[in-house]
N, CA and C of each residue as an Amber inpcrd file, in Angstrom:
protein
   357
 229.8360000 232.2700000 154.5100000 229.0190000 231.3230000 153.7860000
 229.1470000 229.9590000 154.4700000 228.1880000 229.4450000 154.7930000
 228.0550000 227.7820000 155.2880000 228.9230000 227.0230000 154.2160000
 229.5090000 225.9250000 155.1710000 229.8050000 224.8580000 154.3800000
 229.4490000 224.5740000 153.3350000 227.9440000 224.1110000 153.3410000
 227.4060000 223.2630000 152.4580000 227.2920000 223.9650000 151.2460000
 227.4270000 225.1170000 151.1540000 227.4160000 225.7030000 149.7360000
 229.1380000 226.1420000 148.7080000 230.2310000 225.1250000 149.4530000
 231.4270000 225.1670000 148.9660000 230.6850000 224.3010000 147.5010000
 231.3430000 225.0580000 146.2180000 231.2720000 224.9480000 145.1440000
 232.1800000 223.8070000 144.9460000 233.1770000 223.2630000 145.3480000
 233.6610000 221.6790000 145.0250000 232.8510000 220.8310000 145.8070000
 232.3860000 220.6810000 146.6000000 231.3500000 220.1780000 147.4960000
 229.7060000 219.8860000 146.3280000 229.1390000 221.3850000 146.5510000
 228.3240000 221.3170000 145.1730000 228.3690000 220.4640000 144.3400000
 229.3570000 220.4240000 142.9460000 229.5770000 219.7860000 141.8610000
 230.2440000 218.3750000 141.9530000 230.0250000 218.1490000 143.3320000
 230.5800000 216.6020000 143.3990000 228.8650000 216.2180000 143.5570000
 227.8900000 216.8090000 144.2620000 226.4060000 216.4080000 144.6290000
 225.4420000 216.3820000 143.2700000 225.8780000 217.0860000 142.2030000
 225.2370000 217.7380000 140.8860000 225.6050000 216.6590000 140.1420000
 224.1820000 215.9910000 139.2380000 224.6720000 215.0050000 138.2870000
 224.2740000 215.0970000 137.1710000 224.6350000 215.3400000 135.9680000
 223.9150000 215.5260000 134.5390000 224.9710000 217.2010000 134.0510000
 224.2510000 217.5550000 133.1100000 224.7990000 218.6470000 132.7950000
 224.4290000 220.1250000 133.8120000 222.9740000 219.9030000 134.4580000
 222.6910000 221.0480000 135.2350000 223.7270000 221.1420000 136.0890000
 224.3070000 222.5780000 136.3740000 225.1350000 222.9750000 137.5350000
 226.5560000 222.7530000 137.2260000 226.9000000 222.1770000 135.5280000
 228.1050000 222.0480000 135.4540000 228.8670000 223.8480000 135.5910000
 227.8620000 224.4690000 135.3730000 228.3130000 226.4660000 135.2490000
 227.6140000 226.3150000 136.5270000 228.0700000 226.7380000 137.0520000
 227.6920000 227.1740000 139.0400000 228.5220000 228.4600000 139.1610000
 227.4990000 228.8510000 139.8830000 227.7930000 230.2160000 140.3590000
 227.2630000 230.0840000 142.0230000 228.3060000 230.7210000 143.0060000
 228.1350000 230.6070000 144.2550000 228.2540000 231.6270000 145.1800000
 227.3720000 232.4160000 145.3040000 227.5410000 233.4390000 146.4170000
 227.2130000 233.1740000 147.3100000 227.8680000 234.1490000 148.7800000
 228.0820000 234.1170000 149.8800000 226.2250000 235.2670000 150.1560000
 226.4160000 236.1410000 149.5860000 224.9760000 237.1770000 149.3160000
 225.2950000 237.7380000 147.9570000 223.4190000 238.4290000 147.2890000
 223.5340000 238.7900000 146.4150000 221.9230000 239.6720000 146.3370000
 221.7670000 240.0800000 145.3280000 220.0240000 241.2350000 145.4250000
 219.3090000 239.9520000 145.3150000 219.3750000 239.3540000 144.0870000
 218.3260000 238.1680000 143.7390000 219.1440000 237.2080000 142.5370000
 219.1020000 235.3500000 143.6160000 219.2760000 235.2300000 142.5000000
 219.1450000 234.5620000 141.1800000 217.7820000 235.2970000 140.8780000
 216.7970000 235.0170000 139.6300000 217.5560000 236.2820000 138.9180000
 218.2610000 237.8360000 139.2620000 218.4800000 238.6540000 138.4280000
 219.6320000 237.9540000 138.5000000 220.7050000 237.4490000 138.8420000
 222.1450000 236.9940000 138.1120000 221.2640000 236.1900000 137.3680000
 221.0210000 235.6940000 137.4440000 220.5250000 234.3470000 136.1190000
 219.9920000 235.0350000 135.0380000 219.3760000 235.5640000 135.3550000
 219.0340000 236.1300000 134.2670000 219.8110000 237.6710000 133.4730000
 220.8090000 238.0130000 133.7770000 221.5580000 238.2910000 133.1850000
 223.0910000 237.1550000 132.7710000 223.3520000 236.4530000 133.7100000
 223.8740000 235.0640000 132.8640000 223.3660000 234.6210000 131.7380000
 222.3490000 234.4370000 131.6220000 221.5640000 233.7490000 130.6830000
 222.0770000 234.9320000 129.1570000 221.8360000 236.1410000 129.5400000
 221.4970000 237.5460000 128.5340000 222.9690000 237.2950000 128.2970000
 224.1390000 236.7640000 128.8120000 225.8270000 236.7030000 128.4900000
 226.1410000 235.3680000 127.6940000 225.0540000 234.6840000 127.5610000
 225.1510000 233.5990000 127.0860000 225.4490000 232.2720000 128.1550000
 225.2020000 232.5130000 129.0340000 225.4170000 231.0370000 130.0120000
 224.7500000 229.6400000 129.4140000 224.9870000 229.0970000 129.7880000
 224.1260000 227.4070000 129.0470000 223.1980000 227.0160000 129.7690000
 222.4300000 226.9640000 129.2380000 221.0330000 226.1060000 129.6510000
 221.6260000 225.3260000 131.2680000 221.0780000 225.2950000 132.1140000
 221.3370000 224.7660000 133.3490000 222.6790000 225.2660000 134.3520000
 222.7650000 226.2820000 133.7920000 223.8900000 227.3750000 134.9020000
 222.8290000 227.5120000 136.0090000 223.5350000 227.0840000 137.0150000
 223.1330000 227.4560000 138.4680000 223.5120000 228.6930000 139.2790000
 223.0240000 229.6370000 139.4490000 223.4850000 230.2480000 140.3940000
 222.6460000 230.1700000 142.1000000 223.3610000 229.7200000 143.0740000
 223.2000000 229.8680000 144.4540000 223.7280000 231.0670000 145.4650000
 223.1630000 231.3580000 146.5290000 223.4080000 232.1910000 147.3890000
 223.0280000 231.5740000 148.3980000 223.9490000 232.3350000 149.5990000
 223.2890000 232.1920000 151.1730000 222.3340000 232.6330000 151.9020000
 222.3720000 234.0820000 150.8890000 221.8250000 234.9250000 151.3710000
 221.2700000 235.7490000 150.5840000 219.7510000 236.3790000 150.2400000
 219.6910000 237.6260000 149.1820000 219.2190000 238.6960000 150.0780000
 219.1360000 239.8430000 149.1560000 218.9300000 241.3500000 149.7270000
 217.3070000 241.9200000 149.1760000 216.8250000 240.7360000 147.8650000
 215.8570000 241.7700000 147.2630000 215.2280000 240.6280000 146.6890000
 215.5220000 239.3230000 147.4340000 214.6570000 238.1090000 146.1390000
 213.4440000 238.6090000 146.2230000 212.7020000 237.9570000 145.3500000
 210.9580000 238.4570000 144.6150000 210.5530000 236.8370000 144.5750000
 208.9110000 236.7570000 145.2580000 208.3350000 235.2920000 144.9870000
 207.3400000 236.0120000 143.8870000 206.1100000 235.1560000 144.1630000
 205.3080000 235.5050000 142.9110000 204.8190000 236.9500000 142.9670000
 204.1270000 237.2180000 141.7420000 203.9580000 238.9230000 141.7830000
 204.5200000 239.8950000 142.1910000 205.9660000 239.4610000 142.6510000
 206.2000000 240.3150000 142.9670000 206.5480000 240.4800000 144.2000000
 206.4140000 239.7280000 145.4430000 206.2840000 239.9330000 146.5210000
 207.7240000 239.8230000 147.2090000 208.6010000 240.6590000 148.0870000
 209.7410000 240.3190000 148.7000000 209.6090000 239.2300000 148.9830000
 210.7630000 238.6990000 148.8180000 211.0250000 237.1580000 149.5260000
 212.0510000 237.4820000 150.2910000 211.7680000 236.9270000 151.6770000
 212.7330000 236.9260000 152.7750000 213.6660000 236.0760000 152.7250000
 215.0390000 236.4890000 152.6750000 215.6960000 234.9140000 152.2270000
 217.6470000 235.5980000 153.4000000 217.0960000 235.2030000 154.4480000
 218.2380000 235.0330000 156.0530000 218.9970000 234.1320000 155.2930000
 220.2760000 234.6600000 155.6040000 221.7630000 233.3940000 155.8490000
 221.1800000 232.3990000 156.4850000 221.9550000 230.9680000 155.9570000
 221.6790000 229.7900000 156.6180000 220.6690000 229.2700000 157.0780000
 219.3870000 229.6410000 156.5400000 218.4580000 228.8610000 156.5860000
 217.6890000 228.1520000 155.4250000 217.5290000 228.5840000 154.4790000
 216.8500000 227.8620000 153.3230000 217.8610000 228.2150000 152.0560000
 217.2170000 226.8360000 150.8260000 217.6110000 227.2900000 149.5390000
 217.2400000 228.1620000 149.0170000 218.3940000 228.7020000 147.9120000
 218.5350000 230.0940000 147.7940000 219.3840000 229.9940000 146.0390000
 218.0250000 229.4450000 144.9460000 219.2130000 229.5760000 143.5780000
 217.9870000 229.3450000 142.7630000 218.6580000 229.9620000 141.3990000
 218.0620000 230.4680000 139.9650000 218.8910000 229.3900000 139.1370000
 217.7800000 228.4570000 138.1490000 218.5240000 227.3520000 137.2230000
 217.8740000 228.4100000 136.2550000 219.2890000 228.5130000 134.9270000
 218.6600000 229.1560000 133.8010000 218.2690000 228.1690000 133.0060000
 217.3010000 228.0610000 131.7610000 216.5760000 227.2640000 131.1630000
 216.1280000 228.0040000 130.2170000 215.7730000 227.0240000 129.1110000
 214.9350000 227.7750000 127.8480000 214.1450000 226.7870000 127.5670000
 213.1370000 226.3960000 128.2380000 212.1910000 225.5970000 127.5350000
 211.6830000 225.8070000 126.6400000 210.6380000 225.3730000 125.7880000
 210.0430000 225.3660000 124.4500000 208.6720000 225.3070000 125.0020000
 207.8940000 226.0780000 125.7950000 207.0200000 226.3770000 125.6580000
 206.1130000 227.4710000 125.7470000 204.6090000 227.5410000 125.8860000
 204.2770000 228.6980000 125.9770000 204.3920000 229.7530000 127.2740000
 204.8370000 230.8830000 127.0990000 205.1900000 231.5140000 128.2160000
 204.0610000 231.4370000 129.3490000 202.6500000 231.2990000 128.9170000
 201.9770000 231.2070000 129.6470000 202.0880000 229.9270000 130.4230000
 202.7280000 228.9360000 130.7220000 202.8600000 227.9770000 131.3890000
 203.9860000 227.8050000 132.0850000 204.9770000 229.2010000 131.9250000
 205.8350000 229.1530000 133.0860000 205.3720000 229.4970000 134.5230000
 204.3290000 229.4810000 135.1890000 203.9960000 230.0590000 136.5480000
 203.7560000 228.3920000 137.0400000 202.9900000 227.8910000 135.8420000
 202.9470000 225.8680000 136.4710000 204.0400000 225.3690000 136.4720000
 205.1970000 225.5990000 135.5410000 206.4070000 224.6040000 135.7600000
 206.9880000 225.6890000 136.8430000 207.4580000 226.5140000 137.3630000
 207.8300000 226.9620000 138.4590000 207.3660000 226.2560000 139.3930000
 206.2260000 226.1930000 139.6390000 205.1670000 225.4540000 140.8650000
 205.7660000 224.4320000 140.9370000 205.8820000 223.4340000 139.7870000
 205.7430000 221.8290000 139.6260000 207.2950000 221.6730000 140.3020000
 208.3610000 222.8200000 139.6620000 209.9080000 222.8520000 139.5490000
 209.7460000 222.8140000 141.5600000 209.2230000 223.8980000 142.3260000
 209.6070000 224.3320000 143.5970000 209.3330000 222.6930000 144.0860000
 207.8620000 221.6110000 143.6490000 207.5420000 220.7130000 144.8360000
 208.7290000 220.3090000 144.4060000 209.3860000 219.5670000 143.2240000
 210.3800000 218.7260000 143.0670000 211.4090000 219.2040000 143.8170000
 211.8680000 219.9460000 144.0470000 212.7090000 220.3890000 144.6140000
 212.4830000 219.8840000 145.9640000 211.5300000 220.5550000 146.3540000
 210.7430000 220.4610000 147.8800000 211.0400000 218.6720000 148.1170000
 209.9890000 217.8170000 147.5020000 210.2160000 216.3850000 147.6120000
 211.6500000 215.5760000 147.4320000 212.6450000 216.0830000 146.5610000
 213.7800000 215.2060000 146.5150000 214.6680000 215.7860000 147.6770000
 214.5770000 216.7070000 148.0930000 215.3500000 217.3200000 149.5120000
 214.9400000 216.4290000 150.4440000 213.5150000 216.2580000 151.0640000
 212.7750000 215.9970000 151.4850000 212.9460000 214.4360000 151.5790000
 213.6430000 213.7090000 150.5780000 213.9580000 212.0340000 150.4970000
 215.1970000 211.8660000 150.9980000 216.3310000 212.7990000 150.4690000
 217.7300000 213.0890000 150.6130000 217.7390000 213.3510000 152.0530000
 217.4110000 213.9610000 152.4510000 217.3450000 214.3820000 153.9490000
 216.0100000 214.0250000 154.8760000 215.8080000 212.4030000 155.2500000
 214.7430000 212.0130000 156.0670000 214.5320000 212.8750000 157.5170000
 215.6450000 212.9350000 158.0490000 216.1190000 213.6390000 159.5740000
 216.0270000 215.0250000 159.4690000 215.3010000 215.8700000 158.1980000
 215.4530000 217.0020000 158.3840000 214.2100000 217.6570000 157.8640000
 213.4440000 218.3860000 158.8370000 212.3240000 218.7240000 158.6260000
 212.1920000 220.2510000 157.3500000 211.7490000 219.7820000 156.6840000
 211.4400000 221.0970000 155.3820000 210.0720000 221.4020000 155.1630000
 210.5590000 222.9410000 155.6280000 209.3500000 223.7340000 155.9860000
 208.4530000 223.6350000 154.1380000 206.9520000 224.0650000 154.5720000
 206.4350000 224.3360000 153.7840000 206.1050000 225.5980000 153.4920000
 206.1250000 226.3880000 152.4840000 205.6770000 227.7650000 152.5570000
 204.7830000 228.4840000 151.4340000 204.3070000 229.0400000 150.9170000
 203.1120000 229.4520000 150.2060000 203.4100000 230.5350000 149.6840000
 203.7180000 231.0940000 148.6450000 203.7090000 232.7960000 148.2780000
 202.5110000 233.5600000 147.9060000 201.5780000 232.5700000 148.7120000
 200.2900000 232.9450000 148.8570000 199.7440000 233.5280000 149.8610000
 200.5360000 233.4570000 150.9830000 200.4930000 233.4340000 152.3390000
 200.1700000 235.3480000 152.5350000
């Protein structure tokens, strides 16, 4: 596992309650299914789980997601929002740019790819 995903490292970068439950793998199938069986064990709202690496992630519909050691982010925030299920496919969307853009500020010197699960 890279450096950058040492879990004291992590939770010194993490501010608020998200990520105070971190979970950190080296590899894993997907990890949207730990989270979501975290979640089914009772984890708290904003348990993070990260990986380096997955074996079986899924983007939209369904589609394998390719996800190589050491190259991209690789994690499932559990959450229970209060709304209609039909509007989780937009806050996913809205969730990936934010993500995408505050990396993207945090790291000027480092080019972040764009990618589409449309593609």
């Amino acid at each position: 596992m890279i450096d950058d995903l040492d879990p004291a490292l992590l939770r010194k970068r993490l501010q608020g309650t998200w990520g105070a439950s971190l979970e950190v793998l080296a590899s894993t199938e997907s990890t949207m299914d730990d989270a979501s069986a975290a979640a089914r064990e009772g984890a708290p709202e904003g348990h993070v789980v990260v990986a380096d690496q997955q074996s079986a992630g899924r983007g939209a519909h369904g589609r394998q997601w390719v996800s190589p050691a050491g190259t991209d982010l690789y994690f499932s925030i559990v959450t229970r929002p209060a709304v209609d299920p039909r509007s989780t496919p937009l806050i996913t969307l809205a969730t990936g740019l934010g993500v995408r853009d505050a990396v993207a500020e945090l790291l000027p010197d480092v080019t972040i790819a764009q990618h589409s699960s449309l593609d």
